[in-house]
Coordinates of C-alpha atoms and ligand atoms in Angstrom, one line a residue:
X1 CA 0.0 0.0 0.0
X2 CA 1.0 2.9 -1.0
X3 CA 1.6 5.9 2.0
X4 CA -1.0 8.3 2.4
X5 CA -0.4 11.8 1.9
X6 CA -2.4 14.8 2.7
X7 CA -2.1 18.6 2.6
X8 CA -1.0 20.4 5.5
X9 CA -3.3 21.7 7.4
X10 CA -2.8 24.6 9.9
X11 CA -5.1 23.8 13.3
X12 CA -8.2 25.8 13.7
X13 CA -7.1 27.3 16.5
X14 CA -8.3 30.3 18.2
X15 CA -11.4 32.2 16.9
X16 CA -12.7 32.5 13.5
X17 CA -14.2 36.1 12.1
X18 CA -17.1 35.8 10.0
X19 CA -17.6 39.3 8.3
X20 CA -20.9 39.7 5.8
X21 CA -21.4 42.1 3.6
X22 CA -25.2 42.7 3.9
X23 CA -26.9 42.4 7.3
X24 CA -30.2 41.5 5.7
X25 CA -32.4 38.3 5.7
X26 CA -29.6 35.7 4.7
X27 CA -27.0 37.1 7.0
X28 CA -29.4 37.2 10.2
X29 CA -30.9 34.0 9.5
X30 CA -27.4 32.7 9.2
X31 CA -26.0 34.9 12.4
X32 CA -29.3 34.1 14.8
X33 CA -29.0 30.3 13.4
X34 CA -25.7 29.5 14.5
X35 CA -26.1 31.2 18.1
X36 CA -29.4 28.7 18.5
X37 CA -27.6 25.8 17.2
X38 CA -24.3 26.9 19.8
X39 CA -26.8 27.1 22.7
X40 CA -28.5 23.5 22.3
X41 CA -31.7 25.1 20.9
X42 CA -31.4 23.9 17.1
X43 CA -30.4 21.7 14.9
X44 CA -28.0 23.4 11.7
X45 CA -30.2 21.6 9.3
X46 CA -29.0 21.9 5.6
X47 CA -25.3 22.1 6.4
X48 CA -22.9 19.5 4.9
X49 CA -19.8 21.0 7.1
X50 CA -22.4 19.8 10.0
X51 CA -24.3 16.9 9.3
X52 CA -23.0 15.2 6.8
X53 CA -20.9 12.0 6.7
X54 CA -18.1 10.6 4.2
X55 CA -18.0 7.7 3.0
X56 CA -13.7 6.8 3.8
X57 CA -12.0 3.4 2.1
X58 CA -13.9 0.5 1.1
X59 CA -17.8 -0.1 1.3
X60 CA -17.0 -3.1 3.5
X61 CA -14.4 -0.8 5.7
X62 CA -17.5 1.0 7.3
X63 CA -15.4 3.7 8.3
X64 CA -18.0 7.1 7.8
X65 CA -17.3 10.0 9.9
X66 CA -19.1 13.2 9.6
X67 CA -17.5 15.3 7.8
X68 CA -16.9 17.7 10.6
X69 CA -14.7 15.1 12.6
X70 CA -13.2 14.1 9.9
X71 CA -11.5 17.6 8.4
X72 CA -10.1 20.2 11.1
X73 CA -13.2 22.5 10.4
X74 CA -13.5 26.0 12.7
X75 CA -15.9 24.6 15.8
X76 CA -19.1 26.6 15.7
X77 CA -18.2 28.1 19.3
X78 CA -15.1 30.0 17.5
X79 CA -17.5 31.8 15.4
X80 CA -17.3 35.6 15.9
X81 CA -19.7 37.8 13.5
X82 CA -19.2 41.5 12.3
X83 CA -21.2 42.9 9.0
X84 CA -21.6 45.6 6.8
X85 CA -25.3 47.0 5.4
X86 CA -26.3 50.8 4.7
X87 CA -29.1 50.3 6.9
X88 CA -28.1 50.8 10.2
X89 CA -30.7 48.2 12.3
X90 CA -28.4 46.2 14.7
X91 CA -28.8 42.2 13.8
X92 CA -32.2 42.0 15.8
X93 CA -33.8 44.4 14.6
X94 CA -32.8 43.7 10.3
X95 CA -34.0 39.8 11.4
X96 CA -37.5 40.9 12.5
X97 CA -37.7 43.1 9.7
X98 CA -36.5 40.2 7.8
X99 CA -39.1 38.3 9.2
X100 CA -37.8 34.4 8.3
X101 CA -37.5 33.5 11.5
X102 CA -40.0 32.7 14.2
X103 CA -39.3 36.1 17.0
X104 CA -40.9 33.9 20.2
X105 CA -39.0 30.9 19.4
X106 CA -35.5 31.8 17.6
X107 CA -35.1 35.5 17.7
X108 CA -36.2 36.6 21.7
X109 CA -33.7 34.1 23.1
X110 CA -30.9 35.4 21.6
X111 CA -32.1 38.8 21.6
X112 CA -29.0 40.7 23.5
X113 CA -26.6 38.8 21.3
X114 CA -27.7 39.9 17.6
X115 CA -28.5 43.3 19.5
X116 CA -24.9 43.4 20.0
X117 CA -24.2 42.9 15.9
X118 CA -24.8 46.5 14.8
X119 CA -23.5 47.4 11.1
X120 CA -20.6 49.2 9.7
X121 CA -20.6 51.7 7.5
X122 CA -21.0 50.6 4.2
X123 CA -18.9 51.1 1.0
X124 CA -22.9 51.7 -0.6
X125 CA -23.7 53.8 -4.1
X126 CA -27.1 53.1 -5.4
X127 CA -26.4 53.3 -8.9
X128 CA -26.0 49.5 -8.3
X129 CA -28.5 49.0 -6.0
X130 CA -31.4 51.3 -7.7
X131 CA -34.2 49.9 -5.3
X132 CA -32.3 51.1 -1.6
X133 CA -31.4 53.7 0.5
X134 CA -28.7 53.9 2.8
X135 CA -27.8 56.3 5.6
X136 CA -25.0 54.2 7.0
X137 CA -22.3 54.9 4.5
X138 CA -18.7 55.5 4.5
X139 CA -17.6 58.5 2.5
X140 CA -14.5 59.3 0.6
X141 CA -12.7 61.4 -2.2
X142 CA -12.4 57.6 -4.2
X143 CA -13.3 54.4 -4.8
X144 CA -9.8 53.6 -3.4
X145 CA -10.5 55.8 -0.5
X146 CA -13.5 53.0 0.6
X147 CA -11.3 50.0 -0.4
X148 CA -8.9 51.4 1.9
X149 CA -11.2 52.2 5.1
X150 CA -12.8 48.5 4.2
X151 CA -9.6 47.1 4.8
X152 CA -9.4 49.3 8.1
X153 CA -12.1 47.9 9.2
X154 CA -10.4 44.0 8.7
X155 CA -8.1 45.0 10.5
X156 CA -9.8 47.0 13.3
X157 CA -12.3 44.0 13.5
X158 CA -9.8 41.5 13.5
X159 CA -8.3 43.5 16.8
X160 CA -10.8 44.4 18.5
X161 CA -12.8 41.0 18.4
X162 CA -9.6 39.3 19.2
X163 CA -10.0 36.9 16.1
X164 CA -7.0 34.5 14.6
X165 CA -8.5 34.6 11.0
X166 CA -11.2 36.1 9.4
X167 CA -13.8 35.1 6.3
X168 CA -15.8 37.2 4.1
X169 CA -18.8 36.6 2.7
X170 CA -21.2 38.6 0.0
X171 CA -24.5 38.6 1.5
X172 CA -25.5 41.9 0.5
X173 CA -28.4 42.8 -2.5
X174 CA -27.8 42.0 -6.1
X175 CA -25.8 44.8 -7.8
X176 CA -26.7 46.0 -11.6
X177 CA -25.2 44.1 -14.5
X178 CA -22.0 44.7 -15.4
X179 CA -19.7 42.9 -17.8
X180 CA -15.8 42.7 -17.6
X181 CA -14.0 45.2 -19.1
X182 CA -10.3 46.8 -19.7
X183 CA -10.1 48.0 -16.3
X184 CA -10.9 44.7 -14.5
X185 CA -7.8 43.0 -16.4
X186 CA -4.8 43.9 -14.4
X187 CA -4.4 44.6 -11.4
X188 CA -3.0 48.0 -12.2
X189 CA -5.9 49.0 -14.1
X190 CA -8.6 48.1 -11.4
X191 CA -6.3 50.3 -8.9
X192 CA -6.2 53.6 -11.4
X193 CA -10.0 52.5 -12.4
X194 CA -10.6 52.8 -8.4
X195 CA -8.9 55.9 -8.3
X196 CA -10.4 57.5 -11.0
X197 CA -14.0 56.5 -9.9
X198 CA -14.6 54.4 -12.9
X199 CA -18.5 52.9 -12.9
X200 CA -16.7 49.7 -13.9
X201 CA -15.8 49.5 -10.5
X202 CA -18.9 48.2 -8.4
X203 CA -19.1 48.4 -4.4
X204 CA -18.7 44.6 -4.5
X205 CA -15.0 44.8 -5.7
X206 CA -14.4 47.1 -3.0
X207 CA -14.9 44.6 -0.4
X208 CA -13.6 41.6 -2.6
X209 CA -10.2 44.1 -3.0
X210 CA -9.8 44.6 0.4
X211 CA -10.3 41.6 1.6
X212 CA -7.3 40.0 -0.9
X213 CA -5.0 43.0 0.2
X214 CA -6.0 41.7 4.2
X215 CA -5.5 38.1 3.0
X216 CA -8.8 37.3 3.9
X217 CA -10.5 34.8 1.7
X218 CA -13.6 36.1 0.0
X219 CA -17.3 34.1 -1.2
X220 CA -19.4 35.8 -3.5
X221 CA -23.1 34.4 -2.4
X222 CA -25.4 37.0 -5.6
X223 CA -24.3 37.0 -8.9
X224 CA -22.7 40.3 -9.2
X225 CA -19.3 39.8 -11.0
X226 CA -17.3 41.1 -8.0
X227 CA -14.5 38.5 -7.6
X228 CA -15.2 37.0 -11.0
X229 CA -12.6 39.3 -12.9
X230 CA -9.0 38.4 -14.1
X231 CA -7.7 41.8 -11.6
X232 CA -8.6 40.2 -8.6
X233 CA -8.3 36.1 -9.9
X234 CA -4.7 36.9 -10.1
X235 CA -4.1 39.0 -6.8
X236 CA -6.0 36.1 -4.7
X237 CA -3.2 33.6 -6.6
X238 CA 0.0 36.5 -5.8
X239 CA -1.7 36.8 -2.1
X240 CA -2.8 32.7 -1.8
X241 CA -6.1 33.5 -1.0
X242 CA -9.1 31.5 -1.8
X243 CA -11.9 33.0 -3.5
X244 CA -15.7 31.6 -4.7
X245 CA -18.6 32.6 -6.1
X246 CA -21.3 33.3 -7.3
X247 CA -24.8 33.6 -6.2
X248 CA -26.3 31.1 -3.8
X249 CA -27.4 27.7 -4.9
X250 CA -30.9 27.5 -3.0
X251 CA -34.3 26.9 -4.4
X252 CA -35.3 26.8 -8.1
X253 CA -32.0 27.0 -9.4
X254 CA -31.2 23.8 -7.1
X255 CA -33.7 21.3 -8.0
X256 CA -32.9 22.2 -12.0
X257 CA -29.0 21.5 -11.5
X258 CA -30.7 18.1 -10.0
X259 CA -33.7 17.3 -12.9
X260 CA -31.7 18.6 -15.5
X261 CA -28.9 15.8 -15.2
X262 CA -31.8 13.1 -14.4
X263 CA -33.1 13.8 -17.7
X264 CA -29.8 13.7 -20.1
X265 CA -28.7 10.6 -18.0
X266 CA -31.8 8.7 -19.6
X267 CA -31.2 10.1 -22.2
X268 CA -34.7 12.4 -22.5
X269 CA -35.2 15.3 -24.4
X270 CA -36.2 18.7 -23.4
X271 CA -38.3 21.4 -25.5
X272 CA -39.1 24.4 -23.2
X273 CA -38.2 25.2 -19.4
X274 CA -40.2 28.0 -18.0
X275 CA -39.5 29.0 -14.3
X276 CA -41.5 31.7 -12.4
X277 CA -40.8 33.0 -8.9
X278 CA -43.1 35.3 -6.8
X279 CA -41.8 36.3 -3.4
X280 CA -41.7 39.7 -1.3
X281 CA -38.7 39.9 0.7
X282 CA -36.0 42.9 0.3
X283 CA -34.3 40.5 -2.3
X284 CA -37.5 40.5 -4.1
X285 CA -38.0 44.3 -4.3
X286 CA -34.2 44.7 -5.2
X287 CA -34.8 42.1 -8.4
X288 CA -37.6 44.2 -9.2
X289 CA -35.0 46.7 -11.0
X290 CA -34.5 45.5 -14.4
X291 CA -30.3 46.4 -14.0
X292 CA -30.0 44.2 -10.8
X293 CA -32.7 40.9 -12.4
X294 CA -30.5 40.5 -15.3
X295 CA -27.9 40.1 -13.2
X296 CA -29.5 37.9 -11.2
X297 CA -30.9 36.2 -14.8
X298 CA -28.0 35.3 -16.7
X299 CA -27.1 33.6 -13.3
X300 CA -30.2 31.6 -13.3
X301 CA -30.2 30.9 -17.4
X302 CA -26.1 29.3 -17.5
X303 CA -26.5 26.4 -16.6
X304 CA -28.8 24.4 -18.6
X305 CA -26.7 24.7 -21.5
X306 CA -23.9 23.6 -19.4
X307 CA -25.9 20.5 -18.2
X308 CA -27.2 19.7 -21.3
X309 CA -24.8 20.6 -23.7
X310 CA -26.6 21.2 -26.8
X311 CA -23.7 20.8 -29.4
X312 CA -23.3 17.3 -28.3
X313 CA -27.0 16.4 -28.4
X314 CA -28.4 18.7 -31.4
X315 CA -31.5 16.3 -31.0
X316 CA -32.5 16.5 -27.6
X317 CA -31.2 19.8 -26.5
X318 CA -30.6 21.7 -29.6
X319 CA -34.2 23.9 -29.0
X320 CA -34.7 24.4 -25.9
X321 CA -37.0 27.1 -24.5
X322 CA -35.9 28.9 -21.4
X323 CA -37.2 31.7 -19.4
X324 CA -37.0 32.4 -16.0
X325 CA -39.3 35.1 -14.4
X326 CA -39.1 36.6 -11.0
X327 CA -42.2 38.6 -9.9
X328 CA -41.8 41.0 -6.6
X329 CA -45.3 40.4 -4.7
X330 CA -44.9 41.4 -1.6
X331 CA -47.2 39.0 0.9
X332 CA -45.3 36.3 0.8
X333 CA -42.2 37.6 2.2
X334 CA -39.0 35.4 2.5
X335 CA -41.4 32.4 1.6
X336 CA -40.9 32.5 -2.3
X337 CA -42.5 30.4 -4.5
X338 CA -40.4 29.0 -7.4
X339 CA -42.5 27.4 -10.4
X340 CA -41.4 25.3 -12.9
X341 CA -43.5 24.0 -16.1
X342 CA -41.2 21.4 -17.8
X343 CA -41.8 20.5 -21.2
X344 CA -39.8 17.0 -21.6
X345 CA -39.9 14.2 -24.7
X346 CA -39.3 10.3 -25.3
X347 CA -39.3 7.6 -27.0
X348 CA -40.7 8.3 -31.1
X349 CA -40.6 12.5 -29.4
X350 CA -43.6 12.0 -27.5
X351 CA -44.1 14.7 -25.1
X352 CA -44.9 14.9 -21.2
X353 CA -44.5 17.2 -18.6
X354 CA -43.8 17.5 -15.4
X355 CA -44.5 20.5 -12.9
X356 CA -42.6 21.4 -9.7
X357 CA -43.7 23.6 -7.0
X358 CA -41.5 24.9 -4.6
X359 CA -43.0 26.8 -2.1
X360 CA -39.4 27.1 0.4
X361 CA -38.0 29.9 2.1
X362 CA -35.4 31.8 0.7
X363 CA -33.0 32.1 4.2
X364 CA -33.9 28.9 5.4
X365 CA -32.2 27.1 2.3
X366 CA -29.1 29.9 2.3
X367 CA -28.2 30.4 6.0
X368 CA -26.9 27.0 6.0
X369 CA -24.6 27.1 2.7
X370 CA -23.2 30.4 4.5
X371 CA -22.2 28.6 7.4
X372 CA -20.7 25.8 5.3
X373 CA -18.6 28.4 3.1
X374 CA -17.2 30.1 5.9
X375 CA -16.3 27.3 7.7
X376 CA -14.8 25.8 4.1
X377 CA -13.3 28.8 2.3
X378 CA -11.0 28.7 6.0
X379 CA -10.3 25.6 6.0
X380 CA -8.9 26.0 2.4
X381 CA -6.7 29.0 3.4
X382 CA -5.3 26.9 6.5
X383 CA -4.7 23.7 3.6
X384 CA -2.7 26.2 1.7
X385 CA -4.9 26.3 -0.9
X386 CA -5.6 29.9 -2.9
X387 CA -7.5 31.4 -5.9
X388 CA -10.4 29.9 -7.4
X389 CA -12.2 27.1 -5.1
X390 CA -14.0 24.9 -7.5
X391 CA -14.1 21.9 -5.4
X392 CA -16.8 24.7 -3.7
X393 CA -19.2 24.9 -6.4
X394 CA -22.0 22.6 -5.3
X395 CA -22.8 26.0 -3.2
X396 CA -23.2 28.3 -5.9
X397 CA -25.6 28.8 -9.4
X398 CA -22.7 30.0 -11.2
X399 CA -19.8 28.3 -10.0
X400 CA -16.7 30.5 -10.8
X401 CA -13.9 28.7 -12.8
X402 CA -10.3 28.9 -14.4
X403 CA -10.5 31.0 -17.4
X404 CA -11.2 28.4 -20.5
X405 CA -12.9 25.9 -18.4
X406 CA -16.1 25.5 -18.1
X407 CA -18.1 25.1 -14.6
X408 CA -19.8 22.0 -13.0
X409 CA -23.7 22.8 -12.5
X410 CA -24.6 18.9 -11.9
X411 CA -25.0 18.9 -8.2
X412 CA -24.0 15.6 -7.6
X413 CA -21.0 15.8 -9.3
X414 CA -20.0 19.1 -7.6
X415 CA -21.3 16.9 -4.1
X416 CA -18.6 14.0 -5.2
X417 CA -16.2 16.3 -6.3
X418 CA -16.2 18.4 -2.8
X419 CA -16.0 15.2 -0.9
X420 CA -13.1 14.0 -2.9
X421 CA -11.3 17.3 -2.0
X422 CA -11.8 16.3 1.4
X423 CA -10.2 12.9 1.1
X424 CA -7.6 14.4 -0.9
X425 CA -6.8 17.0 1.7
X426 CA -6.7 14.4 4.2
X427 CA -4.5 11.7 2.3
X428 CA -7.4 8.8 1.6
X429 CA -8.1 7.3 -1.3
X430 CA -10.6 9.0 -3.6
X431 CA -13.7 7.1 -4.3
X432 CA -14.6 6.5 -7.6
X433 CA -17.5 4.2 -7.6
X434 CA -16.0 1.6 -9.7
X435 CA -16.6 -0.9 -7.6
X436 CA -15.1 -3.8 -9.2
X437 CA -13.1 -5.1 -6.3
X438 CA -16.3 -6.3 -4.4
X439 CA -17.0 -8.9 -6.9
X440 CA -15.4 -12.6 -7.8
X441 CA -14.4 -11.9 -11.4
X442 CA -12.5 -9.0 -10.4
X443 CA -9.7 -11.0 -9.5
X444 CA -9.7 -13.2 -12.3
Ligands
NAD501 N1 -31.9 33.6 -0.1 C1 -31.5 32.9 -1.1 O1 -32.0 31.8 -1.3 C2 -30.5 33.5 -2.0 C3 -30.0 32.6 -3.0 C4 -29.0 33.1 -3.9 C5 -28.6 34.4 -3.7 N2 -29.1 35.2 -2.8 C6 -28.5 36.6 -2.7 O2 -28.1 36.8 -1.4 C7 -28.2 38.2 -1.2 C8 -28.8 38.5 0.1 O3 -30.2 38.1 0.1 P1 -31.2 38.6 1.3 O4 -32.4 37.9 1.1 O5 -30.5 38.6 2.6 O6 -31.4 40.2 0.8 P2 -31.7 41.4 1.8 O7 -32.2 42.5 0.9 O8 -32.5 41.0 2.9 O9 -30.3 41.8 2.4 C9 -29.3 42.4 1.7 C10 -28.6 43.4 2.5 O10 -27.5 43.9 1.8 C11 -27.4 45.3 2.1 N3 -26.5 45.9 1.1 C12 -26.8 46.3 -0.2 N4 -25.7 46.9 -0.7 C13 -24.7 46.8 0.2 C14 -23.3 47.2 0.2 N5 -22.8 47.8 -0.9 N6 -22.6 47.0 1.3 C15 -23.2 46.4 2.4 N7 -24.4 46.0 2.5 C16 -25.2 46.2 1.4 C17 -28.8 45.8 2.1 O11 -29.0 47.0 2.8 C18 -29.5 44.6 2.7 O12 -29.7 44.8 4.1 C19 -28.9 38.8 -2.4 O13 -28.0 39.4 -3.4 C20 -29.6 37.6 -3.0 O14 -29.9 37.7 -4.4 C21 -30.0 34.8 -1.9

């Protein structure tokens, strides 16, 4: 047998800083989560990091820790929170405005603590965020100006909390579409672009800037662009800092990434796909601006073509029809429903359909893949591990990649390929499902 090799992994010692940009539904939900589940009063349902187990060895070895006791992960006790949001309601008062959580059972008890989360000033300018207003925002001559008092505040966080490492994650709304251009190539042109106030230059990259510069490793949960740009791809490699992104894998966009490769493993053709969301939280209202829903559409769109790849099957996939609609109406709050009409076809071309109705909640599925980022994206930084995460894309609808390749949607290929980053990082033996070796004639 050969020896097994791992990465090095620095411990988890000491505490870990979680810092969000965005103290809004996802970020409380997240915050007010974890301090239930630390005080015995929940379970962190939906977290992998937390409840999942891995299969280690041979079926027969039954050898399947959780995944947690298996990988030096940040304990959820180390957690220490700080966020950002132009809105200046301390963490209680954004969750009941929020309104995801239950205030009796989840919110009252931990009361003092979120009370004691109030927001920084944000690096806020709502020609990217057309739908909000913000009195709790930094000011300065440049956009360089607020890079530089976001990494202040790293650093002044990082102090003052007494933290060993910090995280960052985007929580924050949905900025306008923008599209790289010259002065997210180099790193020298994002600089002059920041100093010269360039729209090119969205609040997003501010934080994702200042976070590289702090050496803080930086998760993109909306689609804005952000960290997606060659500029800040190469100063997370030059700094060996992980980076991910973007927008959230939760509802809609997750059971698609799991029909989707259902149907082209049988082998079924698709004609249309048409998905319609209502829901009426802050997000909603947000994605109501056209600028900041086609940002949040060409997320949603990607990856059917990528499952499907029509160029290989001209026949099944060639014509497909795909819309995706999302309709602010605000009664329903954080409990969106996401509606699917699938138009599918068989043997001879016959058609069929199927419908799916998802009537979830928006935090409930993303508080959980915020915890599990936070908890990964350090545990990549301690394994030495820097730039793009990939093996981190079964979190995300539009799973960043290296430039030329393109991303993983299938979400259980993303879920095997995250677990065998695991047993690589800790020296076993990948699994590949072969499964020969169980079986007489393998020997023979
Ligand atoms: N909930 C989900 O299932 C899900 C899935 C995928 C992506 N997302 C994305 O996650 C983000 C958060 O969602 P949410 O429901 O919490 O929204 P939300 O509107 O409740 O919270 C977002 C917060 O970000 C703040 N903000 C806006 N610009 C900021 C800036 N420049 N700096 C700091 N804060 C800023 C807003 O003031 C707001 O409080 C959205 O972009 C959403 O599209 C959510």
């Amino acid at each position: 047998m050969p020896q097994k090799t791992g990465r090095d992994i620095a411990p988890a010692t000491g505490k870990l800083g979680v810092m969000l940009v965005g103290l809004g539904a996802v970020s409380t939900t997240f915050i007010a989560g974890v301090e239930n589940v630390r005080r015995g009063r929940a379970m962190p349902v939906g977290s992998l990091s937390q409840m999942a187990t891995i299969r280690l060895g041979k079926r027969t070895d039954k050898r399947s820790p959780k995944i947690k006791d298996f990988v030096p992960l940040a304990d959820l006790k180390s957690l220490v929170f700080a966020a950002w949001d132009p809105i200046p309601d301390d963490a209680y008062a954004a969750a009941v405005k929020a309104g995801v959580l239950d205030r009796h059972e989840h919110l009252e008890p931990v009361r003092d603590f979120l009370q004691g989360i109030k927001p920084i000033p944000a690096a806020f300018d709502q020609y990217y965020v057309k739908r909000l207003q913000g009195t709790n925002v930094k000011r300065g001559k440049s956009k360089r100006d607020l890079a530089e008092q976001l990494r202040e505040d790293i650093r002044t966080f990082k102090k003052t909390a007494g933290v060993d490492r910090i995280v960052i994650v985007w929580c924050a709304s949905t900025e306008v579409f923008i599209t790289a251009g010259p002065a997210h190539q180099s790193l020298a042109a994002f600089e002059k672009a920041m100093e010269q106030n360039d729209p090119a230059v969205a609040p997003s990259m501010l934080y994702a800037y200042a976070a590289l510069m702090e050496g803080v490793p930086f998760a993109n949960g909306a689609p804005n662009l952000t960290v997606d740009i060659p500029a800040l791809e190469r100063l997370a490699e030059d700094r060996k800092v992980p980076i991910g992104g973007k927008d959230f894998k939760t509802g809609q966009t997750m059971m698609k990434s799991v029909l989707a490769p259902a149907f082209k493993a049988r082998m079924l053709g698709l004609a249309g796909w048409y998905s319609t969301n209502i829901l009426g939280n802050r997000d909603g209202e947000v994605l109501d601006d056209p600028e900041s829903f086609k940002t949040k559409e060409e997320s949603k769109l990607g990856l059917l073509e990528h499952i499907l790849q029509p160029e290989m099957y001209p026949d099944l996939y060639g014509k497909i029809y795909h819309k995706v609609r999302i309709n602010y109406y605000p009664p329903r709050g954080d409990n969106k429903e996401g509606w699917d009409n699938i138009d599918i076809f068989g043997w001879l071309g016959y058609p069929m359909q199927i419908k799916v109705d998802f009537l979830c909640r928006d935090s409930i599925l993303a508080a959980p893949l915020v915890l599990d980022l936070a908890l990964f994206f350090d545990l990549a930084q301690r394994a030495g591990l820097s730039g793009i995460q990939e093996w981190l894309s079964f979190y995300f609808k539009g799973p960043q990649t290296a430039p030329g390749l393109y991303p993983e949607h299938d979400l259980f290929i993303q879920h095997t390929k995250l677990k065998n980053t695991l047993r690589w990082m800790m020296g076993e033996d990948q699994i590949t499902h072969l499964g020969v070796e169980y079986y007489e004639y393998a020997d023979k």
